[in-house]
Amino acid sequence: MRVLVIKLAALGDFAQAFGPFAAIRAHHPGARITLLTTRPYAPLARLSPWFDEVWEDGRPDWTDIPAVLRLARRLRGARFDRVYDLQTSSRSSRYRWFVGRRSEWSGIAPGASHPHANPARDAMHTVERQREQLELAGIRDFPAPELDWLDADITHYGLPERFCLLVPGASPGRPAKRWPAERFGALAAGLGMPAVVLGGPAEAPLAATIRAAAPATIDLTGRTSFAEIGALARRAAFAVGNDTGPTHLLAACGCPTLALFGQDSDPALCAPRGPRARWLRHVPLAGLDPAAVRAEIARLT
């Protein structure tokens, strides 16, 4: 049996799909399972135990006709028996026509053999929504995803024995999702342990702002792999971050994680999930007092 799973982006959504990925693999233990994703998340998917093959060409620009046709031919030629569309976007739904109507389809595409037809699906948290989608496709067993593969040697960073993690970045196009770096700096200055700042290379200025307020801060922006983030999650005392991908990944790996929300995203729909994950919402987010965050950290830890 050949199974296709579609999950194109983004990192937070990818982390919240770990459970569905594990459930699909458990339901199809002998199948050849292919993941269709995009280049930034292919390395993470290849580390995992859930896929036999990872395709990273899952989101060609619609104006790039040769690339779209290559993807269409690839999907049609693979002759998948079943597709689990966990992206459930207008784009991924169109891929049903590329795959071919003979394939069973779990998702929201017109004519799907296993439609997620709940009219309230968009009001559900991502985790519950995907679980219900898979249940409607016949999956009943949802084992907790094992994440021991998401680990690495981080001794080269020379970190202290006790440290916490800060994730001050978020989507550049959605500034209301960011608690100001100055607030992160004030928080770090009163934590009683060094903070390690995570994020992409573009977030280095945020780390510099935090270091100005808390000189013991360690800047790892632009330096960590997905596996190293998993290793840091297992060793950190706790993490505080905005609603952004690394925060979700830290929570999924079991780090005590506090996610900060403002008006730009709804924790009822997308709060990080993990064994020790909490969230705090303040509108506007910029007005959230570091003292309130410290109090929530105390409850978390």
PDB file of C-alpha atoms in Angstrom:
ATOM      1  CA  MET A   1       0.000   0.000   0.000  1.00  0.00           C
ATOM      2  CA  ARG A   2       1.220   3.487  -0.857  1.00  0.00           C
ATOM      3  CA  VAL A   3       0.159   6.376   1.381  1.00  0.00           C
ATOM      4  CA  LEU A   4       0.687  10.100   0.867  1.00  0.00           C
ATOM      5  CA  VAL A   5       0.634  12.617   3.729  1.00  0.00           C
ATOM      6  CA  ILE A   6       0.479  16.318   2.861  1.00  0.00           C
ATOM      7  CA  LYS A   7       1.859  18.877   5.321  1.00  0.00           C
ATOM      8  CA  LEU A   8       3.459  21.853   3.624  1.00  0.00           C
ATOM      9  CA  ALA A   9       4.074  24.393   6.435  1.00  0.00           C
ATOM     10  CA  ALA A  10       4.708  25.957   8.861  1.00  0.00           C
ATOM     11  CA  LEU A  11       6.982  24.816  11.715  1.00  0.00           C
ATOM     12  CA  GLY A  12       4.366  25.229  14.460  1.00  0.00           C
ATOM     13  CA  ASP A  13       1.778  23.390  12.375  1.00  0.00           C
ATOM     14  CA  PHE A  14       4.362  20.725  11.596  1.00  0.00           C
ATOM     15  CA  ALA A  15       5.063  20.186  15.306  1.00  0.00           C
ATOM     16  CA  GLN A  16       1.334  19.913  16.013  1.00  0.00           C
ATOM     17  CA  ALA A  17       1.117  17.225  13.326  1.00  0.00           C
ATOM     18  CA  PHE A  18       3.553  14.895  15.133  1.00  0.00           C
ATOM     19  CA  GLY A  19       0.584  13.093  16.715  1.00  0.00           C
ATOM     20  CA  PRO A  20      -1.252  12.586  13.404  1.00  0.00           C
ATOM     21  CA  PHE A  21       1.995  11.464  11.739  1.00  0.00           C
ATOM     22  CA  ALA A  22       2.500   8.819  14.437  1.00  0.00           C
ATOM     23  CA  ALA A  23      -1.145   7.713  14.196  1.00  0.00           C
ATOM     24  CA  ILE A  24      -0.965   7.312  10.423  1.00  0.00           C
ATOM     25  CA  ARG A  25       2.209   5.224  10.702  1.00  0.00           C
ATOM     26  CA  ALA A  26       0.646   3.043  13.439  1.00  0.00           C
ATOM     27  CA  HIS A  27      -2.477   2.531  11.304  1.00  0.00           C
ATOM     28  CA  HIS A  28      -0.435   1.589   8.217  1.00  0.00           C
ATOM     29  CA  PRO A  29       2.569  -0.296   9.661  1.00  0.00           C
ATOM     30  CA  GLY A  30       3.463  -2.041   6.421  1.00  0.00           C
ATOM     31  CA  ALA A  31       2.693   0.786   4.003  1.00  0.00           C
ATOM     32  CA  ARG A  32       5.177   2.915   2.117  1.00  0.00           C
ATOM     33  CA  ILE A  33       4.411   6.397   3.412  1.00  0.00           C
ATOM     34  CA  THR A  34       5.498   9.518   1.550  1.00  0.00           C
ATOM     35  CA  LEU A  35       5.358  13.016   2.991  1.00  0.00           C
ATOM     36  CA  LEU A  36       4.797  15.951   0.653  1.00  0.00           C
ATOM     37  CA  THR A  37       6.192  19.082   2.289  1.00  0.00           C
ATOM     38  CA  THR A  38       8.399  22.087   1.549  1.00  0.00           C
ATOM     39  CA  ARG A  39      12.143  22.522   1.715  1.00  0.00           C
ATOM     40  CA  PRO A  40      12.449  24.167   5.168  1.00  0.00           C
ATOM     41  CA  TYR A  41      10.752  21.205   6.895  1.00  0.00           C
ATOM     42  CA  ALA A  42      12.170  18.317   4.887  1.00  0.00           C
ATOM     43  CA  PRO A  43      15.240  17.877   7.163  1.00  0.00           C
ATOM     44  CA  LEU A  44      12.964  17.611  10.206  1.00  0.00           C
ATOM     45  CA  ALA A  45      10.720  15.081   8.457  1.00  0.00           C
ATOM     46  CA  ARG A  46      13.702  12.972   7.364  1.00  0.00           C
ATOM     47  CA  LEU A  47      14.894  12.701  10.963  1.00  0.00           C
ATOM     48  CA  SER A  48      11.552  11.256  12.039  1.00  0.00           C
ATOM     49  CA  PRO A  49      10.564   7.559  11.993  1.00  0.00           C
ATOM     50  CA  TRP A  50       7.211   8.087  10.263  1.00  0.00           C
ATOM     51  CA  PHE A  51       8.061   8.388   6.572  1.00  0.00           C
ATOM     52  CA  ASP A  52       9.766   6.195   4.013  1.00  0.00           C
ATOM     53  CA  GLU A  53      10.226   9.086   1.628  1.00  0.00           C
ATOM     54  CA  VAL A  54      10.049  12.886   1.873  1.00  0.00           C
ATOM     55  CA  TRP A  55       9.275  15.101  -1.110  1.00  0.00           C
ATOM     56  CA  GLU A  56      10.118  18.782  -0.647  1.00  0.00           C
ATOM     57  CA  ASP A  57       8.615  20.207  -3.843  1.00  0.00           C
ATOM     58  CA  GLY A  58       5.114  20.540  -2.412  1.00  0.00           C
ATOM     59  CA  ARG A  59       4.440  24.213  -3.016  1.00  0.00           C
ATOM     60  CA  PRO A  60       5.531  25.400  -6.457  1.00  0.00           C
ATOM     61  CA  ASP A  61       4.465  28.861  -7.502  1.00  0.00           C
ATOM     62  CA  TRP A  62       1.313  28.538  -9.589  1.00  0.00           C
ATOM     63  CA  THR A  63       2.942  30.790 -12.206  1.00  0.00           C
ATOM     64  CA  ASP A  64       5.850  28.325 -12.560  1.00  0.00           C
ATOM     65  CA  ILE A  65       4.020  26.049 -14.967  1.00  0.00           C
ATOM     66  CA  PRO A  66       6.921  23.576 -15.503  1.00  0.00           C
ATOM     67  CA  ALA A  67       7.277  23.064 -11.719  1.00  0.00           C
ATOM     68  CA  VAL A  68       3.521  22.594 -11.289  1.00  0.00           C
ATOM     69  CA  LEU A  69       3.470  20.047 -14.102  1.00  0.00           C
ATOM     70  CA  ARG A  70       6.444  18.184 -12.591  1.00  0.00           C
ATOM     71  CA  LEU A  71       4.609  17.906  -9.290  1.00  0.00           C
ATOM     72  CA  ALA A  72       1.411  16.817 -11.015  1.00  0.00           C
ATOM     73  CA  ARG A  73       3.237  14.079 -12.946  1.00  0.00           C
ATOM     74  CA  ARG A  74       5.035  12.936  -9.817  1.00  0.00           C
ATOM     75  CA  LEU A  75       1.828  12.694  -7.807  1.00  0.00           C
ATOM     76  CA  ARG A  76      -0.066  10.922 -10.582  1.00  0.00           C
ATOM     77  CA  GLY A  77       2.792   8.517 -11.297  1.00  0.00           C
ATOM     78  CA  ALA A  78       3.159   7.406  -7.674  1.00  0.00           C
ATOM     79  CA  ARG A  79      -0.298   5.793  -7.749  1.00  0.00           C
ATOM     80  CA  PHE A  80      -1.088   6.394  -4.095  1.00  0.00           C
ATOM     81  CA  ASP A  81      -3.816   4.271  -2.553  1.00  0.00           C
ATOM     82  CA  ARG A  82      -4.721   6.793   0.140  1.00  0.00           C
ATOM     83  CA  VAL A  83      -3.954  10.457   0.834  1.00  0.00           C
ATOM     84  CA  TYR A  84      -4.125  12.206   4.203  1.00  0.00           C
ATOM     85  CA  ASP A  85      -4.254  15.927   3.496  1.00  0.00           C
ATOM     86  CA  LEU A  86      -3.278  17.475   6.830  1.00  0.00           C
ATOM     87  CA  GLN A  87      -2.758  20.885   5.241  1.00  0.00           C
ATOM     88  CA  THR A  88      -6.437  21.087   4.186  1.00  0.00           C
ATOM     89  CA  SER A  89      -5.898  24.320   2.260  1.00  0.00           C
ATOM     90  CA  SER A  90      -7.304  25.328  -1.102  1.00  0.00           C
ATOM     91  CA  ARG A  91      -3.898  24.519  -2.600  1.00  0.00           C
ATOM     92  CA  SER A  92      -3.549  21.053  -1.117  1.00  0.00           C
ATOM     93  CA  SER A  93      -7.164  20.232  -1.987  1.00  0.00           C
ATOM     94  CA  ARG A  94      -6.387  20.916  -5.644  1.00  0.00           C
ATOM     95  CA  TYR A  95      -3.722  18.236  -5.490  1.00  0.00           C
ATOM     96  CA  ARG A  96      -6.503  15.663  -5.473  1.00  0.00           C
ATOM     97  CA  TRP A  97      -6.797  16.222  -9.211  1.00  0.00           C
ATOM     98  CA  PHE A  98      -3.054  15.623  -9.602  1.00  0.00           C
ATOM     99  CA  VAL A  99      -3.150  12.408  -7.562  1.00  0.00           C
ATOM    100  CA  GLY A 100      -6.156  11.032  -9.429  1.00  0.00           C
ATOM    101  CA  ARG A 101      -9.668  10.122  -8.401  1.00  0.00           C
ATOM    102  CA  ARG A 102      -8.845   6.440  -7.808  1.00  0.00           C
ATOM    103  CA  SER A 103      -7.000   7.317  -4.593  1.00  0.00           C
ATOM    104  CA  GLU A 104      -8.875   7.493  -1.300  1.00  0.00           C
ATOM    105  CA  TRP A 105      -8.662  11.017   0.129  1.00  0.00           C
ATOM    106  CA  SER A 106      -8.957  12.278   3.705  1.00  0.00           C
ATOM    107  CA  GLY A 107      -9.445  16.032   3.818  1.00  0.00           C
ATOM    108  CA  ILE A 108     -11.765  18.750   2.589  1.00  0.00           C
ATOM    109  CA  ALA A 109     -11.297  18.410  -1.187  1.00  0.00           C
ATOM    110  CA  PRO A 110     -14.554  18.129  -3.147  1.00  0.00           C
ATOM    111  CA  GLY A 111     -15.385  14.488  -3.751  1.00  0.00           C
ATOM    112  CA  ALA A 112     -13.071  13.189  -1.013  1.00  0.00           C
ATOM    113  CA  SER A 113     -13.783   9.577  -0.076  1.00  0.00           C
ATOM    114  CA  HIS A 114     -13.261  10.393   3.632  1.00  0.00           C
ATOM    115  CA  PRO A 115     -14.273  14.057   3.995  1.00  0.00           C
ATOM    116  CA  HIS A 116     -13.810  16.042   7.156  1.00  0.00           C
ATOM    117  CA  ALA A 117     -17.316  17.394   6.867  1.00  0.00           C
ATOM    118  CA  ASN A 118     -17.686  18.979  10.308  1.00  0.00           C
ATOM    119  CA  PRO A 119     -18.915  22.540   9.584  1.00  0.00           C
ATOM    120  CA  ALA A 120     -17.300  23.703  12.839  1.00  0.00           C
ATOM    121  CA  ARG A 121     -13.852  22.359  11.958  1.00  0.00           C
ATOM    122  CA  ASP A 122     -12.329  25.839  11.640  1.00  0.00           C
ATOM    123  CA  ALA A 123     -13.358  26.615  15.226  1.00  0.00           C
ATOM    124  CA  MET A 124     -11.419  23.626  16.596  1.00  0.00           C
ATOM    125  CA  HIS A 125      -7.872  23.587  17.908  1.00  0.00           C
ATOM    126  CA  THR A 126      -5.515  22.213  15.263  1.00  0.00           C
ATOM    127  CA  VAL A 127      -4.803  19.072  17.313  1.00  0.00           C
ATOM    128  CA  GLU A 128      -8.473  18.205  17.863  1.00  0.00           C
ATOM    129  CA  ARG A 129      -9.346  19.074  14.272  1.00  0.00           C
ATOM    130  CA  GLN A 130      -6.722  16.753  12.822  1.00  0.00           C
ATOM    131  CA  ARG A 131      -7.622  13.956  15.223  1.00  0.00           C
ATOM    132  CA  GLU A 132     -11.282  14.154  14.193  1.00  0.00           C
ATOM    133  CA  GLN A 133     -10.269  14.164  10.534  1.00  0.00           C
ATOM    134  CA  LEU A 134      -8.290  10.956  11.011  1.00  0.00           C
ATOM    135  CA  GLU A 135     -11.060   9.336  13.048  1.00  0.00           C
ATOM    136  CA  LEU A 136     -13.453   9.966  10.162  1.00  0.00           C
ATOM    137  CA  ALA A 137     -10.924   8.182   7.947  1.00  0.00           C
ATOM    138  CA  GLY A 138     -10.988   5.103  10.193  1.00  0.00           C
ATOM    139  CA  ILE A 139      -7.988   5.747  12.464  1.00  0.00           C
ATOM    140  CA  ARG A 140      -8.758   4.980  16.101  1.00  0.00           C
ATOM    141  CA  ASP A 141      -5.343   4.511  17.720  1.00  0.00           C
ATOM    142  CA  PHE A 142      -3.429   7.685  18.589  1.00  0.00           C
ATOM    143  CA  PRO A 143      -0.169   6.716  20.287  1.00  0.00           C
ATOM    144  CA  ALA A 144       1.853   9.501  21.882  1.00  0.00           C
ATOM    145  CA  PRO A 145       4.540  10.395  19.337  1.00  0.00           C
ATOM    146  CA  GLU A 146       7.997   9.272  20.381  1.00  0.00           C
ATOM    147  CA  LEU A 147      10.422  12.168  19.926  1.00  0.00           C
ATOM    148  CA  ASP A 148      13.691  10.633  21.103  1.00  0.00           C
ATOM    149  CA  TRP A 149      14.989  11.053  17.533  1.00  0.00           C
ATOM    150  CA  LEU A 150      14.807  14.839  17.958  1.00  0.00           C
ATOM    151  CA  ASP A 151      18.064  15.164  19.892  1.00  0.00           C
ATOM    152  CA  ALA A 152      21.678  16.132  19.289  1.00  0.00           C
ATOM    153  CA  ASP A 153      25.005  16.806  20.958  1.00  0.00           C
ATOM    154  CA  ILE A 154      25.011  20.445  22.100  1.00  0.00           C
ATOM    155  CA  THR A 155      28.177  20.391  24.218  1.00  0.00           C
ATOM    156  CA  HIS A 156      29.944  22.638  21.675  1.00  0.00           C
ATOM    157  CA  TYR A 157      27.738  25.529  22.780  1.00  0.00           C
ATOM    158  CA  GLY A 158      29.294  25.433  26.258  1.00  0.00           C
ATOM    159  CA  LEU A 159      26.020  26.134  28.013  1.00  0.00           C
ATOM    160  CA  PRO A 160      25.772  26.428  31.806  1.00  0.00           C
ATOM    161  CA  GLU A 161      24.164  23.691  33.853  1.00  0.00           C
ATOM    162  CA  ARG A 162      20.978  25.737  34.358  1.00  0.00           C
ATOM    163  CA  PHE A 163      19.497  27.918  31.655  1.00  0.00           C
ATOM    164  CA  CYS A 164      16.164  28.870  30.155  1.00  0.00           C
ATOM    165  CA  LEU A 165      15.091  29.490  26.571  1.00  0.00           C
ATOM    166  CA  LEU A 166      13.587  32.622  25.044  1.00  0.00           C
ATOM    167  CA  VAL A 167      11.966  32.829  21.602  1.00  0.00           C
ATOM    168  CA  PRO A 168      11.406  36.553  20.907  1.00  0.00           C
ATOM    169  CA  GLY A 169      10.691  36.312  17.184  1.00  0.00           C
ATOM    170  CA  ALA A 170       7.569  35.598  15.155  1.00  0.00           C
ATOM    171  CA  SER A 171       6.331  36.179  11.633  1.00  0.00           C
ATOM    172  CA  PRO A 172       7.823  39.476  10.361  1.00  0.00           C
ATOM    173  CA  GLY A 173       4.533  40.247   8.663  1.00  0.00           C
ATOM    174  CA  ARG A 174       2.590  39.995  11.937  1.00  0.00           C
ATOM    175  CA  PRO A 175       4.315  42.301  14.433  1.00  0.00           C
ATOM    176  CA  ALA A 176       1.401  42.068  16.887  1.00  0.00           C
ATOM    177  CA  LYS A 177       2.484  38.466  17.580  1.00  0.00           C
ATOM    178  CA  ARG A 178       5.752  39.717  19.114  1.00  0.00           C
ATOM    179  CA  TRP A 179       6.172  40.623  22.749  1.00  0.00           C
ATOM    180  CA  PRO A 180       8.728  43.470  22.529  1.00  0.00           C
ATOM    181  CA  ALA A 181      12.365  42.452  22.855  1.00  0.00           C
ATOM    182  CA  GLU A 182      12.764  45.084  25.590  1.00  0.00           C
ATOM    183  CA  ARG A 183      10.153  43.198  27.623  1.00  0.00           C
ATOM    184  CA  PHE A 184      12.008  39.930  27.046  1.00  0.00           C
ATOM    185  CA  GLY A 185      15.144  41.730  28.249  1.00  0.00           C
ATOM    186  CA  ALA A 186      13.456  42.892  31.445  1.00  0.00           C
ATOM    187  CA  LEU A 187      12.212  39.339  31.996  1.00  0.00           C
ATOM    188  CA  ALA A 188      15.660  37.837  31.424  1.00  0.00           C
ATOM    189  CA  ALA A 189      17.275  40.283  33.831  1.00  0.00           C
ATOM    190  CA  GLY A 190      15.216  38.925  36.720  1.00  0.00           C
ATOM    191  CA  LEU A 191      15.190  35.192  36.064  1.00  0.00           C
ATOM    192  CA  GLY A 192      18.188  34.208  38.173  1.00  0.00           C
ATOM    193  CA  MET A 193      19.720  32.098  35.413  1.00  0.00           C
ATOM    194  CA  PRO A 194      21.157  32.750  31.932  1.00  0.00           C
ATOM    195  CA  ALA A 195      18.713  32.870  29.050  1.00  0.00           C
ATOM    196  CA  VAL A 196      19.448  31.276  25.678  1.00  0.00           C
ATOM    197  CA  VAL A 197      17.799  33.048  22.752  1.00  0.00           C
ATOM    198  CA  LEU A 198      16.568  30.946  19.825  1.00  0.00           C
ATOM    199  CA  GLY A 199      15.403  32.046  16.395  1.00  0.00           C
ATOM    200  CA  GLY A 200      16.489  32.590  12.833  1.00  0.00           C
ATOM    201  CA  PRO A 201      19.363  34.824  11.686  1.00  0.00           C
ATOM    202  CA  ALA A 202      16.977  37.766  11.240  1.00  0.00           C
ATOM    203  CA  GLU A 203      16.221  37.686  14.973  1.00  0.00           C
ATOM    204  CA  ALA A 204      19.817  38.457  16.028  1.00  0.00           C
ATOM    205  CA  PRO A 205      18.907  42.131  16.742  1.00  0.00           C
ATOM    206  CA  LEU A 206      16.227  40.928  19.167  1.00  0.00           C
ATOM    207  CA  ALA A 207      18.839  38.835  20.974  1.00  0.00           C
ATOM    208  CA  ALA A 208      21.146  41.880  21.131  1.00  0.00           C
ATOM    209  CA  THR A 209      18.384  43.919  22.778  1.00  0.00           C
ATOM    210  CA  ILE A 210      17.847  41.186  25.369  1.00  0.00           C
ATOM    211  CA  ARG A 211      21.599  40.941  26.043  1.00  0.00           C
ATOM    212  CA  ALA A 212      21.775  44.681  26.637  1.00  0.00           C
ATOM    213  CA  ALA A 213      19.385  44.245  29.580  1.00  0.00           C
ATOM    214  CA  ALA A 214      20.710  40.846  30.711  1.00  0.00           C
ATOM    215  CA  PRO A 215      24.411  40.472  29.779  1.00  0.00           C
ATOM    216  CA  ALA A 216      24.520  36.766  30.716  1.00  0.00           C
ATOM    217  CA  THR A 217      22.155  36.011  27.827  1.00  0.00           C
ATOM    218  CA  ILE A 218      23.494  33.582  25.208  1.00  0.00           C
ATOM    219  CA  ASP A 219      22.603  34.290  21.579  1.00  0.00           C
ATOM    220  CA  LEU A 220      22.026  31.140  19.485  1.00  0.00           C
ATOM    221  CA  THR A 221      19.906  32.811  16.795  1.00  0.00           C
ATOM    222  CA  GLY A 222      20.616  31.384  13.356  1.00  0.00           C
ATOM    223  CA  ARG A 223      22.816  28.610  14.773  1.00  0.00           C
ATOM    224  CA  THR A 224      20.581  25.738  15.884  1.00  0.00           C
ATOM    225  CA  SER A 225      19.266  22.808  13.873  1.00  0.00           C
ATOM    226  CA  PHE A 226      15.873  21.228  14.543  1.00  0.00           C
ATOM    227  CA  ALA A 227      17.577  18.369  16.401  1.00  0.00           C
ATOM    228  CA  GLU A 228      19.538  20.825  18.536  1.00  0.00           C
ATOM    229  CA  ILE A 229      16.314  22.649  19.447  1.00  0.00           C
ATOM    230  CA  GLY A 230      15.006  19.298  20.654  1.00  0.00           C
ATOM    231  CA  ALA A 231      18.160  18.786  22.716  1.00  0.00           C
ATOM    232  CA  LEU A 232      17.879  22.267  24.232  1.00  0.00           C
ATOM    233  CA  ALA A 233      14.227  21.600  25.077  1.00  0.00           C
ATOM    234  CA  ARG A 234      15.199  18.540  27.105  1.00  0.00           C
ATOM    235  CA  ARG A 235      17.882  20.353  29.066  1.00  0.00           C
ATOM    236  CA  ALA A 236      16.322  23.771  29.704  1.00  0.00           C
ATOM    237  CA  ALA A 237      14.570  24.697  32.927  1.00  0.00           C
ATOM    238  CA  PHE A 238      11.743  26.275  30.922  1.00  0.00           C
ATOM    239  CA  ALA A 239      10.996  28.279  27.780  1.00  0.00           C
ATOM    240  CA  VAL A 240       9.085  31.480  27.058  1.00  0.00           C
ATOM    241  CA  GLY A 241       8.216  32.410  23.509  1.00  0.00           C
ATOM    242  CA  ASN A 242       5.800  34.055  21.156  1.00  0.00           C
ATOM    243  CA  ASP A 243       3.335  32.089  19.037  1.00  0.00           C
ATOM    244  CA  THR A 244       5.956  30.888  16.581  1.00  0.00           C
ATOM    245  CA  GLY A 245       7.404  27.616  15.315  1.00  0.00           C
ATOM    246  CA  PRO A 246      10.298  27.050  17.744  1.00  0.00           C
ATOM    247  CA  THR A 247       7.979  27.640  20.718  1.00  0.00           C
ATOM    248  CA  HIS A 248       5.684  24.878  19.446  1.00  0.00           C
ATOM    249  CA  LEU A 249       8.643  22.559  18.875  1.00  0.00           C
ATOM    250  CA  LEU A 250       9.982  23.143  22.406  1.00  0.00           C
ATOM    251  CA  ALA A 251       6.559  22.392  23.909  1.00  0.00           C
ATOM    252  CA  ALA A 252       6.168  19.216  21.843  1.00  0.00           C
ATOM    253  CA  CYS A 253       9.541  17.976  23.127  1.00  0.00           C
ATOM    254  CA  GLY A 254       8.374  18.285  26.721  1.00  0.00           C
ATOM    255  CA  CYS A 255      10.065  21.508  27.800  1.00  0.00           C
ATOM    256  CA  PRO A 256       7.959  23.482  30.319  1.00  0.00           C
ATOM    257  CA  THR A 257       6.827  26.139  27.848  1.00  0.00           C
ATOM    258  CA  LEU A 258       4.917  29.388  28.251  1.00  0.00           C
ATOM    259  CA  ALA A 259       3.566  30.792  24.986  1.00  0.00           C
ATOM    260  CA  LEU A 260       2.587  34.463  24.775  1.00  0.00           C
ATOM    261  CA  PHE A 261      -0.414  35.529  22.732  1.00  0.00           C
ATOM    262  CA  GLY A 262      -1.889  38.868  21.723  1.00  0.00           C
ATOM    263  CA  GLN A 263      -4.737  39.799  19.419  1.00  0.00           C
ATOM    264  CA  ASP A 264      -3.142  38.365  16.279  1.00  0.00           C
ATOM    265  CA  SER A 265      -3.702  34.673  17.031  1.00  0.00           C
ATOM    266  CA  ASP A 266      -6.120  32.701  19.172  1.00  0.00           C
ATOM    267  CA  PRO A 267      -4.692  30.192  21.677  1.00  0.00           C
ATOM    268  CA  ALA A 268      -8.005  28.309  21.597  1.00  0.00           C
ATOM    269  CA  LEU A 269      -7.146  27.390  17.996  1.00  0.00           C
ATOM    270  CA  CYS A 270      -3.379  27.089  17.972  1.00  0.00           C
ATOM    271  CA  ALA A 271      -1.772  27.152  21.437  1.00  0.00           C
ATOM    272  CA  PRO A 272       1.305  24.905  21.700  1.00  0.00           C
ATOM    273  CA  ARG A 273       0.586  21.424  22.964  1.00  0.00           C
ATOM    274  CA  GLY A 274       2.904  19.391  25.125  1.00  0.00           C
ATOM    275  CA  PRO A 275       3.051  17.653  28.478  1.00  0.00           C
ATOM    276  CA  ARG A 276       4.032  20.922  30.219  1.00  0.00           C
ATOM    277  CA  ALA A 277       2.758  23.709  27.993  1.00  0.00           C
ATOM    278  CA  ARG A 278       0.786  26.788  29.076  1.00  0.00           C
ATOM    279  CA  TRP A 279      -0.187  30.048  27.435  1.00  0.00           C
ATOM    280  CA  LEU A 280      -0.785  33.625  28.511  1.00  0.00           C
ATOM    281  CA  ARG A 281      -2.805  36.138  26.488  1.00  0.00           C
ATOM    282  CA  HIS A 282      -2.788  39.913  26.752  1.00  0.00           C
ATOM    283  CA  VAL A 283      -4.278  42.429  24.316  1.00  0.00           C
ATOM    284  CA  PRO A 284      -2.273  44.250  23.204  1.00  0.00           C
ATOM    285  CA  LEU A 285       0.633  41.874  23.686  1.00  0.00           C
ATOM    286  CA  ALA A 286       3.096  44.773  23.962  1.00  0.00           C
ATOM    287  CA  GLY A 287       1.362  45.789  27.184  1.00  0.00           C
ATOM    288  CA  LEU A 288       2.016  42.479  28.953  1.00  0.00           C
ATOM    289  CA  ASP A 289       4.034  43.137  32.122  1.00  0.00           C
ATOM    290  CA  PRO A 290       7.150  40.984  32.698  1.00  0.00           C
ATOM    291  CA  ALA A 291       5.988  40.496  36.298  1.00  0.00           C
ATOM    292  CA  ALA A 292       2.895  38.668  35.022  1.00  0.00           C
ATOM    293  CA  VAL A 293       5.105  36.441  32.893  1.00  0.00           C
ATOM    294  CA  ARG A 294       7.362  35.660  35.859  1.00  0.00           C
ATOM    295  CA  ALA A 295       4.323  34.725  37.936  1.00  0.00           C
ATOM    296  CA  GLU A 296       3.119  32.364  35.210  1.00  0.00           C
ATOM    297  CA  ILE A 297       6.600  30.812  34.945  1.00  0.00           C
ATOM    298  CA  ALA A 298       6.455  30.114  38.701  1.00  0.00           C
ATOM    299  CA  ARG A 299       3.171  28.273  38.234  1.00  0.00           C
ATOM    300  CA  LEU A 300       4.561  26.383  35.246  1.00  0.00           C
ATOM    301  CA  THR A 301       7.716  25.181  36.959  1.00  0.00           C
TER     302      THR A 301
END
